[in-house]
Tab-separated table of C-alpha atoms in Angstrom:
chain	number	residue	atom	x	y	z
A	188	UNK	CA	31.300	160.217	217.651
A	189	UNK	CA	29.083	158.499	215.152
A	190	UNK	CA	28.295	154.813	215.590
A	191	UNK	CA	30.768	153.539	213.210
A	192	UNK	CA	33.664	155.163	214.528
A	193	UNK	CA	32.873	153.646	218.436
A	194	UNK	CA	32.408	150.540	216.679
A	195	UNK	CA	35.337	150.690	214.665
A	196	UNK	CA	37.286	151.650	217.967
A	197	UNK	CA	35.988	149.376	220.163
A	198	UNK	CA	37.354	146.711	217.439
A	199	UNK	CA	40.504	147.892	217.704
A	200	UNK	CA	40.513	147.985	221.041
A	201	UNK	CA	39.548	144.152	221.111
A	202	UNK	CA	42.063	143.417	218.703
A	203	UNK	CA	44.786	144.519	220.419
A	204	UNK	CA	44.064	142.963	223.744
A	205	UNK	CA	43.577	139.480	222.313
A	206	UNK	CA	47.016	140.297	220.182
A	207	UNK	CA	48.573	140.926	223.305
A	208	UNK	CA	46.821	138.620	225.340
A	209	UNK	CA	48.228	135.623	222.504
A	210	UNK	CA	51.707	136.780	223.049
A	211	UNK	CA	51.538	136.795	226.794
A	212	UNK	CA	50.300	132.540	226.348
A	213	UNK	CA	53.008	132.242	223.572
A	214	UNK	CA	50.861	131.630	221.324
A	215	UNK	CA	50.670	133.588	217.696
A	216	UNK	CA	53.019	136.016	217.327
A	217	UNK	CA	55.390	134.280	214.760
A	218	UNK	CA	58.557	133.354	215.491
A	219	UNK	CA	59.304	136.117	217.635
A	220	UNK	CA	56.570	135.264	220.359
A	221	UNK	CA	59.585	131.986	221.060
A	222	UNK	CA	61.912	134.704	221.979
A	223	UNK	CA	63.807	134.076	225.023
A	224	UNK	CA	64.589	131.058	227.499
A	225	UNK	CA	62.151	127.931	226.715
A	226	UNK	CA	60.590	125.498	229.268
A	227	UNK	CA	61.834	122.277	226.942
A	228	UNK	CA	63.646	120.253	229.206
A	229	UNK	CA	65.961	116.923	228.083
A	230	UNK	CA	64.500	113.467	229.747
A	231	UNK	CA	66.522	111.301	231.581
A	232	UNK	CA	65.421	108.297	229.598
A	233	UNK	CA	64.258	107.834	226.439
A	234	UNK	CA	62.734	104.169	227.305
A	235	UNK	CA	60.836	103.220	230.450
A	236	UNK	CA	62.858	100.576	232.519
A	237	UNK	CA	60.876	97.426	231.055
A	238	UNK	CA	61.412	99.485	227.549
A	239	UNK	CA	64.713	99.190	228.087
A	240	UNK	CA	65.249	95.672	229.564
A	241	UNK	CA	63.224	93.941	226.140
A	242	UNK	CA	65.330	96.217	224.099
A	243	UNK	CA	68.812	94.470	225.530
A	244	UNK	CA	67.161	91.032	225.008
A	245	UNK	CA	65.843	92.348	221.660
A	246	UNK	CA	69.155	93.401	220.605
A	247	UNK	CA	70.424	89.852	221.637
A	248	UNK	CA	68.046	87.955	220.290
A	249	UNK	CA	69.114	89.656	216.738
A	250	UNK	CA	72.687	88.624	217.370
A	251	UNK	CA	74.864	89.994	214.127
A	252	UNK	CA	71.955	89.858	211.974
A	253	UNK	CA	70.952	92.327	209.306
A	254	UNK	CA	68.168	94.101	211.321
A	255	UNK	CA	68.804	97.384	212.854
A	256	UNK	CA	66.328	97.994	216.341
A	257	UNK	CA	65.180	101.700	216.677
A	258	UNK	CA	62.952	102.593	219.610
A	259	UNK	CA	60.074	105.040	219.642
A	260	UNK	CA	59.740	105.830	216.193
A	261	UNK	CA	56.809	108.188	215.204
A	262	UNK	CA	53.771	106.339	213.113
A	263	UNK	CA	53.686	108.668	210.384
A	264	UNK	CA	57.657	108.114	209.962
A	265	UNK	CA	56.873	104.950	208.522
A	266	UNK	CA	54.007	105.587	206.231
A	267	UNK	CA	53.440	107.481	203.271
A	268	UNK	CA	49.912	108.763	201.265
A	269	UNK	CA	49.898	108.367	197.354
A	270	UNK	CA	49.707	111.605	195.740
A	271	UNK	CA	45.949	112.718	195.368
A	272	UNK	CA	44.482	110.532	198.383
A	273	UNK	CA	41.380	111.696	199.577
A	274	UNK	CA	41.328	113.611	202.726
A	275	UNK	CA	45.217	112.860	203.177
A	276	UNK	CA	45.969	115.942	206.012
A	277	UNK	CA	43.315	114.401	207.970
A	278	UNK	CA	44.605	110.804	207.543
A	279	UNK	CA	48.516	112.471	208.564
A	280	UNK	CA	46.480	114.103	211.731
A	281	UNK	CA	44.786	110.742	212.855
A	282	UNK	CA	48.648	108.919	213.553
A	283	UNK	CA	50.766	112.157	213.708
A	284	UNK	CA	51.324	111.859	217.363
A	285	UNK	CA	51.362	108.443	217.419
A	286	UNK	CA	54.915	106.232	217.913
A	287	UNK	CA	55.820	102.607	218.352
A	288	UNK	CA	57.946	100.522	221.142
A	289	UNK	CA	60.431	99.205	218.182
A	290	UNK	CA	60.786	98.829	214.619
A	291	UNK	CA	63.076	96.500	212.866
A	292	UNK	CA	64.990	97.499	209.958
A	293	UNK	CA	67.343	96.098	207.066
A	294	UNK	CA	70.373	97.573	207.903
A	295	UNK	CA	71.417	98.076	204.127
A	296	UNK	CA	68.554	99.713	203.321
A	297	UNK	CA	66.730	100.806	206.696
A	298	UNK	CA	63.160	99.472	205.365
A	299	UNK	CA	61.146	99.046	207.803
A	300	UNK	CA	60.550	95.203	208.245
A	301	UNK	CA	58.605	94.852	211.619
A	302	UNK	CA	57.086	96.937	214.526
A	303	UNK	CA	57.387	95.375	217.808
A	304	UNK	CA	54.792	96.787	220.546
A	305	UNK	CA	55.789	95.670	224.011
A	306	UNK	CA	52.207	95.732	225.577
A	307	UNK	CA	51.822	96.354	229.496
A	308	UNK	CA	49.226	96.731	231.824
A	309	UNK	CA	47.855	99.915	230.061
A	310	UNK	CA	47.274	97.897	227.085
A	311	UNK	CA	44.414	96.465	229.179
A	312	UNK	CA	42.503	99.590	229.161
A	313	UNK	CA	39.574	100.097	226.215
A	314	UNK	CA	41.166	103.248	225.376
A	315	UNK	CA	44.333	101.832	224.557
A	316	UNK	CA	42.931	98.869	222.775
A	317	UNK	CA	41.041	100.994	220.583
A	318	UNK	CA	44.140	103.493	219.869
A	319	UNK	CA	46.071	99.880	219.228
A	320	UNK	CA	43.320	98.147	217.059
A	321	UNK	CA	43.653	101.580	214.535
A	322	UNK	CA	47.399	101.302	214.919
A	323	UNK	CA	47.165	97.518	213.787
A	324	UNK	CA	44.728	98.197	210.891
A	325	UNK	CA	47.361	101.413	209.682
A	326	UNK	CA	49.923	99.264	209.549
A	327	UNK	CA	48.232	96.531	207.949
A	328	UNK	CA	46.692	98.510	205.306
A	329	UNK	CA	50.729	99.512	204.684
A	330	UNK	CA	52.251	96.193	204.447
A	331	UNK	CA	54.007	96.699	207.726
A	332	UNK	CA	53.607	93.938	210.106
A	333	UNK	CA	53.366	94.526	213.959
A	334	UNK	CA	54.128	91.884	216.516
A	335	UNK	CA	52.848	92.560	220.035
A	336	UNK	CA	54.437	91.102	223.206
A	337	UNK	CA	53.505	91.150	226.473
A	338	UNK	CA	55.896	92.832	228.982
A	339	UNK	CA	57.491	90.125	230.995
A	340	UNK	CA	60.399	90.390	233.781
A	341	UNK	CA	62.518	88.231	231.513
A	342	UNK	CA	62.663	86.668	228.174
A	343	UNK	CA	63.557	83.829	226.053
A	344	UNK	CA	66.011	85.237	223.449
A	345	UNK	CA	66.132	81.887	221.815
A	346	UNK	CA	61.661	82.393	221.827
A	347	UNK	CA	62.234	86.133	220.592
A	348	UNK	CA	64.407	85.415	218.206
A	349	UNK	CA	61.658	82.839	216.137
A	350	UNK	CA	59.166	84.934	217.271
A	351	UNK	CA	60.891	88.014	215.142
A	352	UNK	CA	62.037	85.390	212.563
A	353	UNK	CA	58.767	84.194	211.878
A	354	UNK	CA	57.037	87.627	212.093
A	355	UNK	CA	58.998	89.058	209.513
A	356	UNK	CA	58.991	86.115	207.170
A	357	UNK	CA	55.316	86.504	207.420
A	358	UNK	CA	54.703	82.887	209.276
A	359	UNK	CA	53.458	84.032	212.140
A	360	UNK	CA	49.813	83.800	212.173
A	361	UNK	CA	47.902	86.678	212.668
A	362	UNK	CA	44.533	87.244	214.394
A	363	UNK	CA	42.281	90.105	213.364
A	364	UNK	CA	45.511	92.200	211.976
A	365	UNK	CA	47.361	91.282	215.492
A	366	UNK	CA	50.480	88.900	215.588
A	367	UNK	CA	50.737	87.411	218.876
């Protein structure tokens, strides 16, 4: 056998263990390496419990208003890139797996009018602060303002409520793209 050919082999040979190699980790493959039962499993919850509590007060605080409350929403949900931006997939990527606490909406319409980020403990940590400073300056840059509350074990709705009022009418003052 002449060099080629045992290369040319040994290729193949390679080729077809890391083919089925990618099929074993489920990776590759198409749609046919998903054949079969899948680990996805439904959660319990969709909000923590001190998600869950501000979202009852939220909802209160509202009263019969026009604003619609949706929880966990997904960053680039709310967003969009004018055709032709520079670099857009890579802008999508940076808040793709990003969501919010809350977003207010107009119920005729379902604009988005405000995002609501309860911040906890975790908020404390520099990673978080940075990940929430870039989430700040997104929404900023998109017109969207973002109200942050701390997470409490109760709540003022009467407080909430002008907090939200004034947020979304833009009187709330803001502090390096932060409403507080």
């Amino acid at each position: 056998m002449n060099n080629s050919l045992l290369w040319l082999v040994v290729g193949l040979v390679v080729l077809a263990a890391l083919s089925a190699l990618m099929k074993r980790m489920g990776t590759g493959g198409g749609p046919r390496a998903l054949e079969g039962a899948l680990p996805y499993r439904r959660k319990d919850y969709l909000l923590s419990k001190a998600e869950r509590s501000f979202y009852e007060v939220l909802r209160q605080a509202l009263g019969e208003s026009d604003v619609l409350v949706f929880a966990k929403v997904r960053l680039l949900d709310l967003l969009w890139l004018p055709k032709g931006t520079a670099k857009a997939q890579s802008l999508r990527n940076r808040v793709i797996s990003k969501h919010v606490d809350f977003v207010l909406c107009d119920r005729r319409e379902l604009r988005p009018l405000l995002v609501i980020e309860l911040d906890d403990k975790s908020h404390d940590e520099e990673e978080r602060q940075t990940r929430d400073a870039f989430v700040d300056r997104v929404l900023g840059a998109a017109g969207l303002p973002i109200l942050h509350l701390s997470a409490r074990w109760t709540y003022s709705t009467r407080e909430l409520s002008e907090q939200v009022r004034a947020a979304i009418s833009g009187a709330a003052v803001a502090s390096g793209g932060r409403t507080r």
